[in-house]
Coordinates of C-alpha atoms in Angstrom, one line a residue:
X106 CA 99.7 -39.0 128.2
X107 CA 98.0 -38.1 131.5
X108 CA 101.4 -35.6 132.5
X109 CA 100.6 -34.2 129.0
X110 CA 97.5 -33.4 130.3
X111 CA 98.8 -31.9 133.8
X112 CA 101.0 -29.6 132.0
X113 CA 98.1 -28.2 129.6
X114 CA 95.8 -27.8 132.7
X115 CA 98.1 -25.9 134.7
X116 CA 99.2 -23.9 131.9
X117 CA 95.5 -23.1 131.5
X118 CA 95.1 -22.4 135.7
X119 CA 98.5 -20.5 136.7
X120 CA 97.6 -16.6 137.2
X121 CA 94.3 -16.8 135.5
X122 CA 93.1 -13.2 135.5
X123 CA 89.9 -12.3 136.9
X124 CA 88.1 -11.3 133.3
X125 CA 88.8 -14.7 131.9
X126 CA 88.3 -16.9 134.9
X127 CA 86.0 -19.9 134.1
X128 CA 85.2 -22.6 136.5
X129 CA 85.3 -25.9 134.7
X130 CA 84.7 -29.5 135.2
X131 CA 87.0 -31.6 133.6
X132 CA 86.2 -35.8 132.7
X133 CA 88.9 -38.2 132.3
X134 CA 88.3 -40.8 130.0
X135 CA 89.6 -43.4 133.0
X136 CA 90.4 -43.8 136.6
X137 CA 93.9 -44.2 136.3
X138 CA 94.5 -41.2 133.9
X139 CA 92.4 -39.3 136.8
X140 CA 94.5 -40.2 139.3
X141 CA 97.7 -39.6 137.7
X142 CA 96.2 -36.5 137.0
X143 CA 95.3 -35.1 140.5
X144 CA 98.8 -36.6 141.5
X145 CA 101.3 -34.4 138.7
X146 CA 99.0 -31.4 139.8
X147 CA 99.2 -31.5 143.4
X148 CA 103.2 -32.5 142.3
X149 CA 103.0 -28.9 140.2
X150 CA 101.5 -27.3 143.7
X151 CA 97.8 -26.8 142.4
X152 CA 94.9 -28.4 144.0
X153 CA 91.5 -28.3 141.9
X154 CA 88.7 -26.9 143.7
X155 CA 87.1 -30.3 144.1
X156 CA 87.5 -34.0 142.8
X157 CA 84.9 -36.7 142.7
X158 CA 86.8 -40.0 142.3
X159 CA 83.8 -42.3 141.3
X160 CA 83.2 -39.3 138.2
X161 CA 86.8 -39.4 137.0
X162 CA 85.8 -35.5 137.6
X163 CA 87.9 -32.2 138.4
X164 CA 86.9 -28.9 139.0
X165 CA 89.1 -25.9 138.1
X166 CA 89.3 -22.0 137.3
X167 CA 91.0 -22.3 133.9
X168 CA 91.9 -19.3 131.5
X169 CA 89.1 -19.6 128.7
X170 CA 92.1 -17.8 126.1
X171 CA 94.0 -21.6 127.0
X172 CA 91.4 -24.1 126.4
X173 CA 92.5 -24.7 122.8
X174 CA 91.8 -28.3 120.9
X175 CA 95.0 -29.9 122.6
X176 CA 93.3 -29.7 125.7
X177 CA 89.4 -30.2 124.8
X178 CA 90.9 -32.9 122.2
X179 CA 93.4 -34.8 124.5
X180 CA 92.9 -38.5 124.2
X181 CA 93.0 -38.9 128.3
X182 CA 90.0 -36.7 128.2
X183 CA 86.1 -37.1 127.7
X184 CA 85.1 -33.8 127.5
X185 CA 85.2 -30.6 129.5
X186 CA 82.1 -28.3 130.4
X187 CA 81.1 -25.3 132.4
X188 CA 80.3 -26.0 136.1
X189 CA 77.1 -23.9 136.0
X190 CA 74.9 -22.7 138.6
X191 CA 72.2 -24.4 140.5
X192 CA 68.9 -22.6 142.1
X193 CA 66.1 -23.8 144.5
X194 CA 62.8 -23.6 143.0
X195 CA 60.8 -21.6 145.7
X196 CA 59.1 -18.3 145.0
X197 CA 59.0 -14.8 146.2
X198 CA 61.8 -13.4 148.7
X199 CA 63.5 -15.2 151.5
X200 CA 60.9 -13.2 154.0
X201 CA 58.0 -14.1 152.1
X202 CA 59.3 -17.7 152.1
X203 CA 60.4 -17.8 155.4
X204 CA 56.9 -16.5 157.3
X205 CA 57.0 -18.9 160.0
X206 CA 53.7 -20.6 161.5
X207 CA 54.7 -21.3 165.2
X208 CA 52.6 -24.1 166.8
X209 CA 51.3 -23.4 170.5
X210 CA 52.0 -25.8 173.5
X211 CA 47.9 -26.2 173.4
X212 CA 48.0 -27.2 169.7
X213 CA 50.6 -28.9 170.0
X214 CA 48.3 -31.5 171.9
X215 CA 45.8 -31.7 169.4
X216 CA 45.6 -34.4 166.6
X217 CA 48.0 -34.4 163.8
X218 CA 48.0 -31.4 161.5
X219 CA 47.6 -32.3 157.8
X220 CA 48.7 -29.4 155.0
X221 CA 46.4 -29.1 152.3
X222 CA 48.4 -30.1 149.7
X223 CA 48.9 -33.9 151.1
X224 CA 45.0 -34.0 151.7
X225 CA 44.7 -33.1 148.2
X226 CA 46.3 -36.2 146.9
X227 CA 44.4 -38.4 149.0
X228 CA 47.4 -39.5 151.1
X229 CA 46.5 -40.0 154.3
X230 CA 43.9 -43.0 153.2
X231 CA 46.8 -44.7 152.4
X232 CA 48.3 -44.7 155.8
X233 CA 46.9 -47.4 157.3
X234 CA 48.2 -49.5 154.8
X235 CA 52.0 -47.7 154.9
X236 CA 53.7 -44.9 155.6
X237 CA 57.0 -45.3 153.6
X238 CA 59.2 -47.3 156.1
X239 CA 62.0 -49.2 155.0
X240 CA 62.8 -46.4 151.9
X241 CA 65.5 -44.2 151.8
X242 CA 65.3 -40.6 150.3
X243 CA 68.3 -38.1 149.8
X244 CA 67.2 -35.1 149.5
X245 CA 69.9 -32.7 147.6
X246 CA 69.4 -29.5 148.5
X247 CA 70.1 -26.8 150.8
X248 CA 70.9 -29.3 153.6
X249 CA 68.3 -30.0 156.5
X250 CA 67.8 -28.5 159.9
X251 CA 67.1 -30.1 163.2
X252 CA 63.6 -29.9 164.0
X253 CA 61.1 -31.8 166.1
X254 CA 59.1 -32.7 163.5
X255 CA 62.1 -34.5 161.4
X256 CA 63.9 -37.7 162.4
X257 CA 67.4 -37.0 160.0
X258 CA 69.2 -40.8 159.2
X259 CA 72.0 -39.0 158.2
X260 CA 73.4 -36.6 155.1
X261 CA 76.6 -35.6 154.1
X262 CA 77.7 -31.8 152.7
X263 CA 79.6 -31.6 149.4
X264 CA 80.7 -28.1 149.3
X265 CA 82.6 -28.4 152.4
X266 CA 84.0 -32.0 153.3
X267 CA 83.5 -33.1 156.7
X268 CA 81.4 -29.9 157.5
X269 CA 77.6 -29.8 159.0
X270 CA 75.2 -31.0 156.5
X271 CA 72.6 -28.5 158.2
X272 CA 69.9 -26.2 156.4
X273 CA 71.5 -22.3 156.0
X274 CA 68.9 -21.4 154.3
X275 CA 65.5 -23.1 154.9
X276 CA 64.6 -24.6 151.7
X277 CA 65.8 -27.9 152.2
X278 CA 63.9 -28.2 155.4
X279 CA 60.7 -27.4 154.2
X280 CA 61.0 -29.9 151.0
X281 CA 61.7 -32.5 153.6
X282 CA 58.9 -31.6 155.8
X283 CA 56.5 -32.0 152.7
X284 CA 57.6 -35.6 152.7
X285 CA 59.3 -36.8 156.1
X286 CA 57.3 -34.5 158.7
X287 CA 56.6 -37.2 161.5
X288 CA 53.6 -35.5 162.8
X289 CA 54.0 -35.7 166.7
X290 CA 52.1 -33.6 169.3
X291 CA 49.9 -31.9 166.8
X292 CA 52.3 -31.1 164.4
X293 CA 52.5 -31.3 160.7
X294 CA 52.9 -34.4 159.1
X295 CA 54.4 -35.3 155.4
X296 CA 52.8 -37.4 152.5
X297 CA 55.6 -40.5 154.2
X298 CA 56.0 -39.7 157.5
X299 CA 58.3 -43.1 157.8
X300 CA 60.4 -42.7 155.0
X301 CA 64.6 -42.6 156.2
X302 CA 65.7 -38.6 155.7
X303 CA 68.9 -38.2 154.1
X304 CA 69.9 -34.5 153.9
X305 CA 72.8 -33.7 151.1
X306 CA 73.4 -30.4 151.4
X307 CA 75.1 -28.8 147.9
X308 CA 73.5 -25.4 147.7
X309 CA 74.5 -22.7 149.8
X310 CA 72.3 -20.4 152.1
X311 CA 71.3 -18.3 149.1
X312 CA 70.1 -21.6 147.9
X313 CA 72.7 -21.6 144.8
X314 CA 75.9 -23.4 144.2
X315 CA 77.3 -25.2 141.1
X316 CA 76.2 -28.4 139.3
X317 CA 79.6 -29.8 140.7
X318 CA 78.4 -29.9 144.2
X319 CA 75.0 -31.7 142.7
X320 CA 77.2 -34.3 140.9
X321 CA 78.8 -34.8 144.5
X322 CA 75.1 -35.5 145.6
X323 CA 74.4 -38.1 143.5
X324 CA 77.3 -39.7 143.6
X325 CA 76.7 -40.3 147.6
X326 CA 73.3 -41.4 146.9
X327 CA 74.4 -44.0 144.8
X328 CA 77.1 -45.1 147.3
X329 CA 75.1 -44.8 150.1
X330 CA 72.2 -47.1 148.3
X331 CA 69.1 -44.1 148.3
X332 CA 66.2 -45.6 146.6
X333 CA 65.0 -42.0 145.6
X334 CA 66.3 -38.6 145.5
X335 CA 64.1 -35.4 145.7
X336 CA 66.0 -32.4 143.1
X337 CA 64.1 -29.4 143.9
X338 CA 66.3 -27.5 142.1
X339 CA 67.3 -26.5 138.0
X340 CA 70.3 -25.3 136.0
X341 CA 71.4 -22.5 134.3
X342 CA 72.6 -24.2 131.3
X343 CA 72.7 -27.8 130.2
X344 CA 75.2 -29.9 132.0
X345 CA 76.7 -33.0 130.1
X346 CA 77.7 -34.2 133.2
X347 CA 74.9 -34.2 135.1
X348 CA 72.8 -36.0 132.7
X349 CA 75.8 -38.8 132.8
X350 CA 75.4 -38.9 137.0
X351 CA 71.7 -39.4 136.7
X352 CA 71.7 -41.9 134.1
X353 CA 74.5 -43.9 136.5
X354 CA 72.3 -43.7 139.5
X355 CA 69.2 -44.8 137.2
X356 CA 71.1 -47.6 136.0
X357 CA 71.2 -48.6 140.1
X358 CA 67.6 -48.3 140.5
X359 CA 68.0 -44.8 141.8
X360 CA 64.3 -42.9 140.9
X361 CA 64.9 -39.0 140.8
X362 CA 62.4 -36.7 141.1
X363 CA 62.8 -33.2 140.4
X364 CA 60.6 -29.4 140.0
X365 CA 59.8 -28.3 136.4
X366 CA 60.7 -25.0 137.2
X367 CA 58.9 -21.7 137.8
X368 CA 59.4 -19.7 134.8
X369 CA 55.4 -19.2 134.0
X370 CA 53.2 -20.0 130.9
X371 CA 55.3 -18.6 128.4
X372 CA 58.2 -20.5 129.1
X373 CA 58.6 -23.2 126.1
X374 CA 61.3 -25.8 128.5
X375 CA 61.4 -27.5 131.3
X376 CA 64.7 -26.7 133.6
X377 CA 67.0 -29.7 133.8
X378 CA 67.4 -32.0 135.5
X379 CA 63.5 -32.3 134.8
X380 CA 63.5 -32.3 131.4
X381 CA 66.4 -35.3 131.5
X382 CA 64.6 -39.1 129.9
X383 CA 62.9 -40.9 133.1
X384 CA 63.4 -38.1 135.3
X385 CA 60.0 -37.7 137.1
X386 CA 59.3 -33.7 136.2
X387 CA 56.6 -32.3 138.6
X388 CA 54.3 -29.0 137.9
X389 CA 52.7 -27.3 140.4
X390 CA 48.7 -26.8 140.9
X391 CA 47.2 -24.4 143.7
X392 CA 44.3 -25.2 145.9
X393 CA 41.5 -24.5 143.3
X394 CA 43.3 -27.4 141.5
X395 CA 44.4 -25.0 138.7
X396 CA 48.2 -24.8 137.3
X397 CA 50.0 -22.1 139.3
X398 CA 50.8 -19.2 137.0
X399 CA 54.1 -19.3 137.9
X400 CA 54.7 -23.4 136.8
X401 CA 56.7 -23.5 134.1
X402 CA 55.5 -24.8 130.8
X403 CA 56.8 -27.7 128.3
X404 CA 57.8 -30.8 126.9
X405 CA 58.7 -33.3 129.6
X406 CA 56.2 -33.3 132.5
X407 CA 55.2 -36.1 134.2
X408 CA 52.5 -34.7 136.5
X409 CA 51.3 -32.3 138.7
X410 CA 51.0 -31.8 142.5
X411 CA 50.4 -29.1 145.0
X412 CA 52.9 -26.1 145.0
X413 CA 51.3 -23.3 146.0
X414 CA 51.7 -22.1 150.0
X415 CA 52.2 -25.1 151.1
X416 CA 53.1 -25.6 154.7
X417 CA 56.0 -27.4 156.2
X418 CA 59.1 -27.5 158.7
X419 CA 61.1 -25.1 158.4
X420 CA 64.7 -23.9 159.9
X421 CA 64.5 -23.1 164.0
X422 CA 61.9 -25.2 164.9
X423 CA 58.8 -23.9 163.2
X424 CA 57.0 -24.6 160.5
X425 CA 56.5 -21.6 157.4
X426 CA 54.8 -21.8 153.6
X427 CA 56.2 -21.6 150.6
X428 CA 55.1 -21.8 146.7
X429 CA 57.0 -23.2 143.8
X430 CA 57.5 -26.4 141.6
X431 CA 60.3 -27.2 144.4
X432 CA 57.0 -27.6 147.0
X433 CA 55.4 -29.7 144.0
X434 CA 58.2 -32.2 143.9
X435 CA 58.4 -33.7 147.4
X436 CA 54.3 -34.6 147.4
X437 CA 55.5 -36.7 144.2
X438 CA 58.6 -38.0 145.9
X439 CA 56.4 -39.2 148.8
X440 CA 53.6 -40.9 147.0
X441 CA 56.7 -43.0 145.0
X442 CA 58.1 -43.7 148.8
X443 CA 54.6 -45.0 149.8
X444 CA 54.6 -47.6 146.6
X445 CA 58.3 -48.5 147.3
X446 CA 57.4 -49.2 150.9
X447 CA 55.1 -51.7 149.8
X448 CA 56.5 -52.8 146.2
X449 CA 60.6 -52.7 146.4
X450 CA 61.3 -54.3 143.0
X451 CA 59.2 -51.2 141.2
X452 CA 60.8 -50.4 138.1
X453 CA 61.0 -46.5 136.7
X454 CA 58.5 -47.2 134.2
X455 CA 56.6 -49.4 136.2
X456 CA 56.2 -45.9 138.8
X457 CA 55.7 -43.6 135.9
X458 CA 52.6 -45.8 134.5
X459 CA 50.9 -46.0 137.6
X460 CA 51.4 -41.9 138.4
X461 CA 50.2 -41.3 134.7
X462 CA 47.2 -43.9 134.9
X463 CA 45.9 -42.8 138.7
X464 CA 46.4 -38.9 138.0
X465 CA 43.4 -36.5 137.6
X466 CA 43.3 -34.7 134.7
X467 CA 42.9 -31.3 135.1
X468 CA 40.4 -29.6 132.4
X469 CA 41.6 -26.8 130.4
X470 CA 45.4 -27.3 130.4
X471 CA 47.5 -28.8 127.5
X472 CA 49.9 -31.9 128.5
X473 CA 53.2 -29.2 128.1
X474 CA 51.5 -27.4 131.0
X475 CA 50.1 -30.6 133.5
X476 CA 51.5 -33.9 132.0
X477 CA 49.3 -36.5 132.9
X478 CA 47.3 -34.4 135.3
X479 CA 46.8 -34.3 139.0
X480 CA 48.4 -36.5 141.5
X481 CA 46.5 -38.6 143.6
X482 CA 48.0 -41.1 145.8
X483 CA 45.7 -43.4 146.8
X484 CA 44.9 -44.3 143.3
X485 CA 48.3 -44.5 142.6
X486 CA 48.8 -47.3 145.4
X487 CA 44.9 -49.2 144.5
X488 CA 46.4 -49.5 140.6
X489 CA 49.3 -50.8 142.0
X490 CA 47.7 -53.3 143.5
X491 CA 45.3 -54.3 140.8
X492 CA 47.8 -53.8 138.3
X493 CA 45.6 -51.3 136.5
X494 CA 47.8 -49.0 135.1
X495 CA 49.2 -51.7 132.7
X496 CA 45.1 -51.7 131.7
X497 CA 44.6 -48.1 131.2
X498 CA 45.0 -46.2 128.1
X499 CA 47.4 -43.2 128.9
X500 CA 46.5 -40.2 131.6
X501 CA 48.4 -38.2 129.6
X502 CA 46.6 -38.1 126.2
X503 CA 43.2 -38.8 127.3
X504 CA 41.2 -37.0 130.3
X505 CA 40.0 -39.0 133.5
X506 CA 37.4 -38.2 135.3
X507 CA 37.6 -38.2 139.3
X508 CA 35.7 -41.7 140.2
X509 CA 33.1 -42.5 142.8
X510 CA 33.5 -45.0 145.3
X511 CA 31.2 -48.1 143.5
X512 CA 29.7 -50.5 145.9
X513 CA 31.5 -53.8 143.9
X514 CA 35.4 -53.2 142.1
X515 CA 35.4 -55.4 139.0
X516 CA 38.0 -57.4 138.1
X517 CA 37.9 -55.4 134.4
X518 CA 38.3 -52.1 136.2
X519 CA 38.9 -49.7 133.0
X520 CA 35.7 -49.0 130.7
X521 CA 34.4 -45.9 128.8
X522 CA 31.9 -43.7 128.5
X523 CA 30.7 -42.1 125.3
X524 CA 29.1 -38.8 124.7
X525 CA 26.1 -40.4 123.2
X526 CA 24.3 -43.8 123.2
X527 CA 24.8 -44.2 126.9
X528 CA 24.2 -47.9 128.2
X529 CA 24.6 -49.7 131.4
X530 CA 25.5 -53.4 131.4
X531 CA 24.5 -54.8 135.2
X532 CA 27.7 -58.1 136.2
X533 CA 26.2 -60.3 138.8
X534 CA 29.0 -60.3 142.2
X535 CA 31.9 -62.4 141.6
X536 CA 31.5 -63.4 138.1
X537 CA 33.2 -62.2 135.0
X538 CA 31.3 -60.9 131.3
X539 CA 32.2 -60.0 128.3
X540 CA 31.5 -56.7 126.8
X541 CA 31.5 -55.9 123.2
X542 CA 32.9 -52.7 122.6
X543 CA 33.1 -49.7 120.0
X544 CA 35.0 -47.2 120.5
X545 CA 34.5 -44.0 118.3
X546 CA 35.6 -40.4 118.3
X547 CA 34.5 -38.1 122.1
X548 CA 35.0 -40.7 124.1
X549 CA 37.1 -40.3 127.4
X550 CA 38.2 -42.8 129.3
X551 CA 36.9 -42.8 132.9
X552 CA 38.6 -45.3 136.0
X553 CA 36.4 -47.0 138.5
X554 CA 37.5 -48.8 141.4
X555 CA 36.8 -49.5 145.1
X556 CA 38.3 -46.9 147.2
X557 CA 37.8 -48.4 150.7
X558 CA 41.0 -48.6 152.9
X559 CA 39.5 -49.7 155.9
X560 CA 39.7 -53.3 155.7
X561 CA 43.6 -52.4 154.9
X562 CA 46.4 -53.8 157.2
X563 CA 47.4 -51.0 159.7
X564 CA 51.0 -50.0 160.4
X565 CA 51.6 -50.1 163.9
X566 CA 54.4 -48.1 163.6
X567 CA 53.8 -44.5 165.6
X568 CA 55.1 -41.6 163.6

C-alpha cells in the first residue's frame, strides 16, 4: 500500500513545471506507512522538502494536473492540503516598525522602565506576589535576538535544521520583550519578567513562511513540555492541519495564544489560528482604551489588550515600538504566565473564565469587535484567588464597570446595580447576609473586590 503511495507521489513531483507547482503537505493515516513512505522516496532519489515524524507529515511540490482521487483517496492517506502562508501581525513598514528607542548609559541607571501598555493592565501590582517563574513560553515566530534585556532558555529553528534560531527580522524580539523583558539597569520590563523564553523561529526575515514550518513549532513545544505558546501570527487560508497540531498540544495542556488579526472594522473573521475553539484570540486597544482601527473584527475573540506603539526589545540591542494585534497577544500571554506561576494545574477554561470575568468592558464596542473587554491582570490574579470568576455572570455579554478599591472585600464579591431603585445594604466585618434579590431588565453587573497587594508575599527573585 504505502509503495503504492511512493509511486503516485513521485509521479505527481518528477519535473513539475513552474505554472503548476504546488507546495503540499501530505498526512499518512500511520507512522509506519509514513516511514515506509519517506524510505521508497528517498529509494526513488527524492527527498520532500521537510518531514515531521510526530505529524505523520510530508511536504512536497507536486503537479496539481496529478493529484487525482488515487492519490487524495489512497487508504494510507488522511488527507492532503495546501501548505499556505504565514504573516506576523505588526503594522506599517519594516522602518516604521523598526524605529528604535536607544536607552542612554545615564538612563540606564534609573529605575525600571514600564511601557504603557503593561501599566494599563495593572501588571506590575501583581509583582510582588509573582513574576511568572517556573512557566515556560515558546514563542513561534520570527526567532529571537540576543539582547540585554532577554534571558533566552533556549529555541530551536524549523526552516533550517540545526541552524541559529535568531530574530532576522525583529518581530519576534519585540513580542518577547512585551512579555520576558527582565528590566535591568533602567530598561524596559515585560508583563512576566521571570517567565523561561523559548524562541522557535518558523518565519523568515520578511516575517512569512508556510504553515509547515508552524506545525514544526508546535510539535517542539509539545516535546519540549511549553506550558504556553505566543502565535502572533495568521494564515492565508484555513489549514486542516494546523487545527489538528493545536488541538494535540491542547490535549497536553499546551494554552495557545494568538493575534486576531489586523484587517480593520469591516473585516467579518478572525485570522486562524485565532479563530480555532479554545484558542485565546486577542484584539488590540490603543492608549485612549478604544479598539484600534486597524483590529480586526469577528466571531471568536476572547479579549482585548494593548496593541498600539507599544514599546519593547528589539533586534541589536535596543528597544523600538510597534502596533498590531501581534503586540496585543504577548500582554495576554503574560498575564496567563503570571496565573500559571502561581496556579500550575489551571485548566483552559478555567484561564478563559477568569480573563472574561476580570476584563473591563469597553463602552461602545460589540463583542465581535472586543470579546469580553479589556484586560486587566491584577483582577485576573485577585479572581483567581477568590475563585470569583466561577461567581460572575459573563464579561462577555454584560458590561463591568472598573471597581474602586472598597475598604472590606466580602466574601459574596459579585452584586448588581440597577438603573433605578438604588439601595445600600450595610454587612457588619466578618459576618455573612443574605440578600434578596430581583433582577429586572438595565441592570449591569458591576465586580467589587479589595485590590491591595501590599500585604502580598514578595518574590525575592531580581529580574
Amino acid at each position: 500500500m504505502a509503495k503504492k503511495v511512493s509511486q503516485l507521489l513521485t509521479a505527481a513531483i518528477r519535473s513539475v513545471p513552474e505554472e503548476r507547482k504546488i507546495r503540499k503537505m501530505i498526512v499518512m493515516k500511520d507512522h509506519d506507512s509514513y516511514l515506509e513512505c519517506i524510505q521508497q522516496l528517498y529509494d526513488q532519489g527524492y527527498k520532500p522538502i521537510k518531514t515531521i515524524d510526530t505529524a505523520h507529515l510530508l511536504c512536497c511540490h507536486l503537479d496539481a494536473q496529478l493529484l487525482n482521487d488515487s492519490l487524495l483517496q489512497h487508504p494510507a492517506i488522511h488527507h492532503i492540503e495546501t501548505d499556505v502562508r504565514v504573516h506576523v501581525h505588526p503594522i506599517g513598514s519594516k522602518n516604521q516598525r523598526m524605529h528604535q528607542v536607544q536607552s542612554s548609559k545615564k538612563k540606564r541607571q534609573q529605575s525600571i522602565r514600564i511601557p504603557w501598555g503593561i501599566r494599563a493592565i495593572h501588571a506590575p501590582a501583581v509583582w510582588p506576589q509573582t513574576r511568572g517563574a517556573g512557566v515556560k513560553v515558546g514563542f513561534i515566530d520570527t526567532g529571537i535576538s540576543p539582547h540585554p534585556d532577554l534571558w533566552i532558555q533556549g529555541g530551536v529553528n524549523t526552516i533550517a535544521y540545526g541552524e541559529s534560531f535568531e530574530d532576522d527580522n525583529g518581530h519576534g524580539t519585540h513580542i518577547a520583550g512585551t512579555v520576558a523583558a527582565l528590566g535591568k539597569q533602567g530598561m524596559l520590563i515585560g508583563v512576566a519578567p521571570d517567565i523561561s523564553l523559548y524562541a522557535v523561529k518558523s518565519l523568515d526575515n520578511q516575517g512569512d513562511g508556510y504553515v509547515s514550518d508552524i506545525l514544526d513549532g508546535i510539535e517542539w513545544c509539545i516535546r519540549e513540555r511549553m506550558h504556553m505558546i505566543n502565535m502572533s501570527l495568521g494564515l492565508d487560508a484555513p489549514s486542516r492541519s494546523l487545527r489538528n497540531s493545536i488541538r494535540k498540544a491542547q490535549q497536553q495542556g499546551i494554552i495557545i495564544v494568538s493575534s486576531a488579526g489586523n484587517s480593520g472594522p469591516n473585516s467579518r473573521i478572525i485570522d486562524e489560528p485565532a479563530s480555532y475553539p479554545d484558542v485565546i484570540a486577542v484584539a488590540a486597544s490603543n492608549q485612549k482604551g478604544r479598539i484600534a482601527p486597524f483590529s480586526s473584527r469577528g466571531r471568536g475573540i476572547t479579549i482585548t489588550a494593548p496593541g498600539v506603539d507599544i514599546l519593547s526589545t528589539s533586534r541589536g540591542g535596543g528597544f523600538g515600538t510597534e502596533s498590531g494585534t501581534s503586540m496585543a497577544a504577548p500582554h495576554v500571554t503574560g498575564t496567563i504566565a503570571l496565573m500559571l506561576s502561581l496556579k500550575p494545574n489551571l485548566s483552559a477554561s478555567d484561564i478563559q473564565q477568569i480573563l472574561i470575568s476580570s476584563s473591563q468592558r469597553l463602552k461602545g464596542y460589540r463583542n465581535n469587535s472586543q470579546g469580553a473587554g479589556l484586560l486587566n491582570t491584577a483582577r485576573a490574579i485577585q479572581d483567581m484567588h477568590t475563585g470569583a470568576d466561577k461567581k460572575m455572570p459573563s464579561a462577555s455579554s454584560k458590561p463591568i464597570d472598573a471597581f474602586n478599591t472598597p475598604s472590606l472585600a466580602l466574601p459574596l464579591r459579585p452584586f448588581v446595580q440597577a438603573s433605578k431603585h438604588r439601595k445600600k445594604r450595610h454587612i457588619p466585618k466578618k459576618n455573612k447576609s443574605s440578600i434578596p434579590l430581583l433582577v429586572e431588565p438595565q441592570v449591569k453587573a458591576t465586580q467589587a473586590g479589595n485590590r491591595k497587594v501590599n500585604s502580598l508575599k514578595k518574590n525575592t527573585k531580581k529580574p
